[in-house]
Coordinates of C-alpha atoms and ligand atoms in Angstrom, one line a residue:
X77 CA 5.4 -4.9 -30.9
X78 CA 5.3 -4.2 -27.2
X79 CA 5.6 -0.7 -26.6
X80 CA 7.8 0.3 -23.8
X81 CA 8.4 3.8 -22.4
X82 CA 11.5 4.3 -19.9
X83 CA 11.3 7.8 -18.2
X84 CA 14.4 8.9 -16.1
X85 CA 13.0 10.1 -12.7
X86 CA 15.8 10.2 -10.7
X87 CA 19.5 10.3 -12.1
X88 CA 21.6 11.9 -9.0
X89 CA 23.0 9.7 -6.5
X90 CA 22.8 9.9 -2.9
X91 CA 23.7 13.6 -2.2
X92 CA 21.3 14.9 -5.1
X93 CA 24.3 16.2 -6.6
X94 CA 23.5 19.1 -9.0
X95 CA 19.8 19.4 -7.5
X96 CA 19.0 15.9 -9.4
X97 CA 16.4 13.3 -8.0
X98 CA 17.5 10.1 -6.6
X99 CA 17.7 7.1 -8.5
X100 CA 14.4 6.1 -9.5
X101 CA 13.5 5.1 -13.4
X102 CA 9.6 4.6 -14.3
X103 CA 9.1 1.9 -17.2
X104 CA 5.8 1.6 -19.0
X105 CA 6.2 -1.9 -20.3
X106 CA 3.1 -3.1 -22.3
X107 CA 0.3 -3.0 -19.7
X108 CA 2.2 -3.4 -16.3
X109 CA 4.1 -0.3 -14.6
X110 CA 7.6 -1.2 -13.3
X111 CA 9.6 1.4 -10.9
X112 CA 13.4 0.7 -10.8
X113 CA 14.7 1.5 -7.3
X114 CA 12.5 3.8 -4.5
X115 CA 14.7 6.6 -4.1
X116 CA 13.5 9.4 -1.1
X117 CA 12.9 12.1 -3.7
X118 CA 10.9 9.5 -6.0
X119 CA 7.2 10.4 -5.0
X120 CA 7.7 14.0 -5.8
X121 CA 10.0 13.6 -8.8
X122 CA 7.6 11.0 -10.3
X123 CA 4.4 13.5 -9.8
X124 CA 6.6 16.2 -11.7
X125 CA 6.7 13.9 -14.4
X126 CA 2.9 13.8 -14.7
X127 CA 3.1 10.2 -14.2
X128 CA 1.4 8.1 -11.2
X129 CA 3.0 6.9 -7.9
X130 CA 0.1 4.8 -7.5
X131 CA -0.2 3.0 -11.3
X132 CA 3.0 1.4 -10.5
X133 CA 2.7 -2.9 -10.2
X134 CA 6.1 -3.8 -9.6
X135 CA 9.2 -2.4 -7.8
X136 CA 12.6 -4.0 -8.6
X137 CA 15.4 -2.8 -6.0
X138 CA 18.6 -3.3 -6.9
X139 CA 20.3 -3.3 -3.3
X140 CA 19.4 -1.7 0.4
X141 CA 20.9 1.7 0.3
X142 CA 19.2 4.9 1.2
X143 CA 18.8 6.5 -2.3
X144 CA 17.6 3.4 -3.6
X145 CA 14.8 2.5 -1.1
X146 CA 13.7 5.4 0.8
X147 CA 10.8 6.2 -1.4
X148 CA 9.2 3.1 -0.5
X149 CA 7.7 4.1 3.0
X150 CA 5.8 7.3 1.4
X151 CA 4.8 5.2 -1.4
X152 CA 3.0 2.4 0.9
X153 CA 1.7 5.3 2.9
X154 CA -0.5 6.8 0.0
X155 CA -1.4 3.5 -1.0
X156 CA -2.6 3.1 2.7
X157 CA -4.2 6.2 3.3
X158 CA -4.8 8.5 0.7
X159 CA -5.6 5.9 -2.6
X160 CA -6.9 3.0 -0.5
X161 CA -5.5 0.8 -3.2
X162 CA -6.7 -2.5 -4.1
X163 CA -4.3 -3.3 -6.9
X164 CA -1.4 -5.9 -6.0
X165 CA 2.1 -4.5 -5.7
X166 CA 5.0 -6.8 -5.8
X167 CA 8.5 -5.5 -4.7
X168 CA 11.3 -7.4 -5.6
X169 CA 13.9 -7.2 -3.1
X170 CA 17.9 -8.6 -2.5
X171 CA 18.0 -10.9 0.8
X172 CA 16.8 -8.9 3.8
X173 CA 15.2 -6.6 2.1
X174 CA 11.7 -7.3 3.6
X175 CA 13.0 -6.8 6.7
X176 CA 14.9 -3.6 6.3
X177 CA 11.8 -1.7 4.2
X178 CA 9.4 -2.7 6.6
X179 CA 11.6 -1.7 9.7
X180 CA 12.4 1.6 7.7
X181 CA 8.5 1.8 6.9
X182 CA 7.7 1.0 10.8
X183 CA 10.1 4.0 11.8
X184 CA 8.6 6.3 9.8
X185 CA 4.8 5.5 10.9
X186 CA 4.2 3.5 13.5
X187 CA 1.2 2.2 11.9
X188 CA 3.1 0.7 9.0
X189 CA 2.3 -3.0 10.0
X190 CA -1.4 -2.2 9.8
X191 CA -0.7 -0.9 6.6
X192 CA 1.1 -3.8 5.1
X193 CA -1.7 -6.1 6.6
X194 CA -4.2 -3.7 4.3
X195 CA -2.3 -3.4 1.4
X196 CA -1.8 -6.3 -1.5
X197 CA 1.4 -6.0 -0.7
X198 CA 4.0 -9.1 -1.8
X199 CA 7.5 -9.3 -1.4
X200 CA 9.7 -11.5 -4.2
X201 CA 13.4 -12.3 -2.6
X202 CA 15.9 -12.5 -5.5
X203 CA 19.6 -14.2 -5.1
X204 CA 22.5 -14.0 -7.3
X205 CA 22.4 -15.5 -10.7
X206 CA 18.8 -16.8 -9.9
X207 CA 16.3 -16.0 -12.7
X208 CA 12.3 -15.2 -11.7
X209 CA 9.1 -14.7 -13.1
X210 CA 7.2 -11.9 -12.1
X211 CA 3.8 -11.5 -14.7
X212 CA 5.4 -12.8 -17.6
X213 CA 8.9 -10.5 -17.6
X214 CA 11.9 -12.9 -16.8
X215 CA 14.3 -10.9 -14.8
X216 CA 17.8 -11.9 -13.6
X217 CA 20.3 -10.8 -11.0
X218 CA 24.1 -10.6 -10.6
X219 CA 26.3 -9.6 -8.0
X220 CA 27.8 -6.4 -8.3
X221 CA 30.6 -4.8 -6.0
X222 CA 29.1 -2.2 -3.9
X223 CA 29.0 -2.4 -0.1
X224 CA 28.1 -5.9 0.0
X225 CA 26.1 -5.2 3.6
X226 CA 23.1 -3.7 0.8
X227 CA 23.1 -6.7 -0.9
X228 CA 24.2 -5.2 -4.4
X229 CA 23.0 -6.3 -7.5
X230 CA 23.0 -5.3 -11.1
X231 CA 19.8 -7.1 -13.3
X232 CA 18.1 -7.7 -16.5
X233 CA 14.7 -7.4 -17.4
X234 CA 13.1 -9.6 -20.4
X235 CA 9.8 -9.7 -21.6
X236 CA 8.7 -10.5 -26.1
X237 CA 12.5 -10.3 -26.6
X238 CA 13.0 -7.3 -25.2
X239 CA 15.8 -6.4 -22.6
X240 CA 16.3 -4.0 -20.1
X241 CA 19.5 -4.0 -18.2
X242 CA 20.3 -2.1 -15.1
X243 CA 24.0 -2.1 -13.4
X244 CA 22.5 -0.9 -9.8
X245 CA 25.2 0.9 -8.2
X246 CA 28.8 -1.0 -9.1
X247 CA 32.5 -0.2 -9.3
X248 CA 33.9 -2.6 -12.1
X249 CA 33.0 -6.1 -12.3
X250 CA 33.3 -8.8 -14.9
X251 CA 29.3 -9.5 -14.4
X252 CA 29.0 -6.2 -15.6
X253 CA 29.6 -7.7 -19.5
X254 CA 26.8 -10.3 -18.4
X255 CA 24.2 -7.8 -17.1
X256 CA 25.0 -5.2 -20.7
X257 CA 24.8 -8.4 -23.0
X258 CA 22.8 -7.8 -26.3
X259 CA 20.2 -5.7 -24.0
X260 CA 18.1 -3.1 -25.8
X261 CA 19.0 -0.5 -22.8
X262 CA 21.7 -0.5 -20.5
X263 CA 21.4 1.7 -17.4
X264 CA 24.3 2.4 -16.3
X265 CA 25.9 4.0 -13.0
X266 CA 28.9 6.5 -13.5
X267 CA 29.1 8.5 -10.5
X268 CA 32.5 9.6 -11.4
X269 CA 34.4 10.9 -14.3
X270 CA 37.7 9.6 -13.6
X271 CA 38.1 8.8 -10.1
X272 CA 38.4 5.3 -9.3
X273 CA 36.8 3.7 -5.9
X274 CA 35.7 -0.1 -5.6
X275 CA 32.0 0.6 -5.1
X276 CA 31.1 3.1 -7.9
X277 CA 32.1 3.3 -11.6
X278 CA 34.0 6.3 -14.0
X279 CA 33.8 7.2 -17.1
X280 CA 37.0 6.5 -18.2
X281 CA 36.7 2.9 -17.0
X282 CA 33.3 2.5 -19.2
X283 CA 34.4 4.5 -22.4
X284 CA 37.9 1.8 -22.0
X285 CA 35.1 -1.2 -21.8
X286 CA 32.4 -0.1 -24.1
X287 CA 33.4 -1.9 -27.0
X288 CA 32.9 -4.9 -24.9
X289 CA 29.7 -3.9 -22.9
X290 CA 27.6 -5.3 -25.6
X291 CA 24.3 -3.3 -25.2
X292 CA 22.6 -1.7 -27.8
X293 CA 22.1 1.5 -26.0
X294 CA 23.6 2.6 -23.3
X295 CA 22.4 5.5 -20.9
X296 CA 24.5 6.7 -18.3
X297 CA 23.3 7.8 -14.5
X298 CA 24.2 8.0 -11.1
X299 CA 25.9 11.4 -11.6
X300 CA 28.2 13.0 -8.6
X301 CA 29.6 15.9 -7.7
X302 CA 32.8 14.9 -9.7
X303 CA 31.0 13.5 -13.0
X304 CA 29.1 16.5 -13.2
X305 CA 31.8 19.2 -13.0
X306 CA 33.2 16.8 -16.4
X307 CA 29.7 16.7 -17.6
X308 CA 30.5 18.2 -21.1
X309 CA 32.9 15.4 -21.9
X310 CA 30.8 12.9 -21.2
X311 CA 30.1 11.5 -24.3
X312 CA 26.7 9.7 -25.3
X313 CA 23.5 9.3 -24.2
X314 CA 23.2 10.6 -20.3
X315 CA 20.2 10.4 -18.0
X316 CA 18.6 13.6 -17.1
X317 CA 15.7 13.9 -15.0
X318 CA 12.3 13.7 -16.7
X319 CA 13.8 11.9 -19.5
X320 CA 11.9 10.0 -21.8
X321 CA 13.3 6.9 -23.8
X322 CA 11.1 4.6 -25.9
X323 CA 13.0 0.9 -27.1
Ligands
ZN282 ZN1 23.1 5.2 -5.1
ZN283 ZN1 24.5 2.5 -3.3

């Protein structure tokens, strides 16, 4: 049995919202290390997990905003500098999203292009629906609805019949049930308790739905200012930073 450890590292969204990390997750999947989403507080908050920034083989991003990517830059830079690592990194990116991380990257330290010339560095491109192969796990993305100028997407994650599932950031969509289906985890946004916007998800929309969200466990992230002052009647299993979940 392939053992896999999911620790929570980030579970606030953009505004750290109750002092939470941003949304980062760190999965220990049989030998390989895979980081879901970059967030700007992910270096720090991964440390004060005791776990390593630099241990890490892929990163799956699951669309182009700040909180989601932001980590990345700091991350290439100790790779670059301080570890002077050897060890291939693939980052798995939405369309344009080699672009935008390395312009961020290039920004933030002019010598970034040297960097990535240095660094095993390689960039996977995913599109919606398509289905990849990255070292043996099988991952799959869907379209979610979020600012589509990110490139928003919600994925699974499949490796010895075991399935991770990941919304991104997502008000309600249909591909939502697709994404959830018979997965061993669902991570799932719910940045709001009961408001209701196009681009983010409430609470009251997934306790309506999760009879029909057919995961097997579902753990709920992405917390706002809103969610959290409702945080006590949010029932089930909720993210909290430095979590640990074994599936
Ligand atoms: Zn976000
Ligand atoms: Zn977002």
């Amino acid at each position: 049995m392939t053992f896999i450890k999911l620790t929570v590292i980030g579970s606030g969204n953009a505004f750290c919202s109750g002092g939470r990390f941003n949304s980062c997750y760190y999965v220990e999947w049989g030998d390989k290390n895979i980081l879901l989403d970059c967030g700007p507080t992910s270096l720090a908050a991964i440390r004060k997990c005791s776990l390593d920034p630099m241990a890490v083989d892929i990163i799956v991003i699951s669309h182009l905003h700040g909180d989601h990517i932001a980590g990345i830059p700091f991350l290439v830079l100790e790779a670059y500098k301080a570890d002077k690592r050897k060890k291939p990194l693939t980052i798995i990116i939405p369309p344009d999203g080699e672009r935008r991380i390395k312009e961020v990257c290039a920004i933030l330290y002019p010598d970034a292009i040297e960097m990535f010339q240095n660094l095993d560095i390689r960039f996977v491109q995913y599109s919606q629906n398509e289905e990849i192969e990255i070292e043996g796990f099988n991952m799959k993305f869907f379209e979610v609805s979020h600012n589509p100028l990110v490139k928003p997407h919600g994925f699974r994650i499949e490796k010895d019949s075991k399935v991770l599932a990941y919304s991104g950031d997502t008000g309600w969509t249909d591909n939502l049930y697709s994404i959830a289906d018979k997965s061993d985890l669902f991570i799932c946004e719910c940045n709001f308790y009961e408001k209701e916007t196009l681009t983010h998800l409430n609470y009251k929309k997934l306790e309506a739905e999760k009879q029909n969200l057919k995961a097997k466990r579902m753990l709920l992230t992405h917390f706002g200012k809103e969610s959290l002052s409702r945080y006590a009647e949010i029932m089930g299993e909720k993210a909290e930073d430095g979590k640990c979940i074994e599936f």
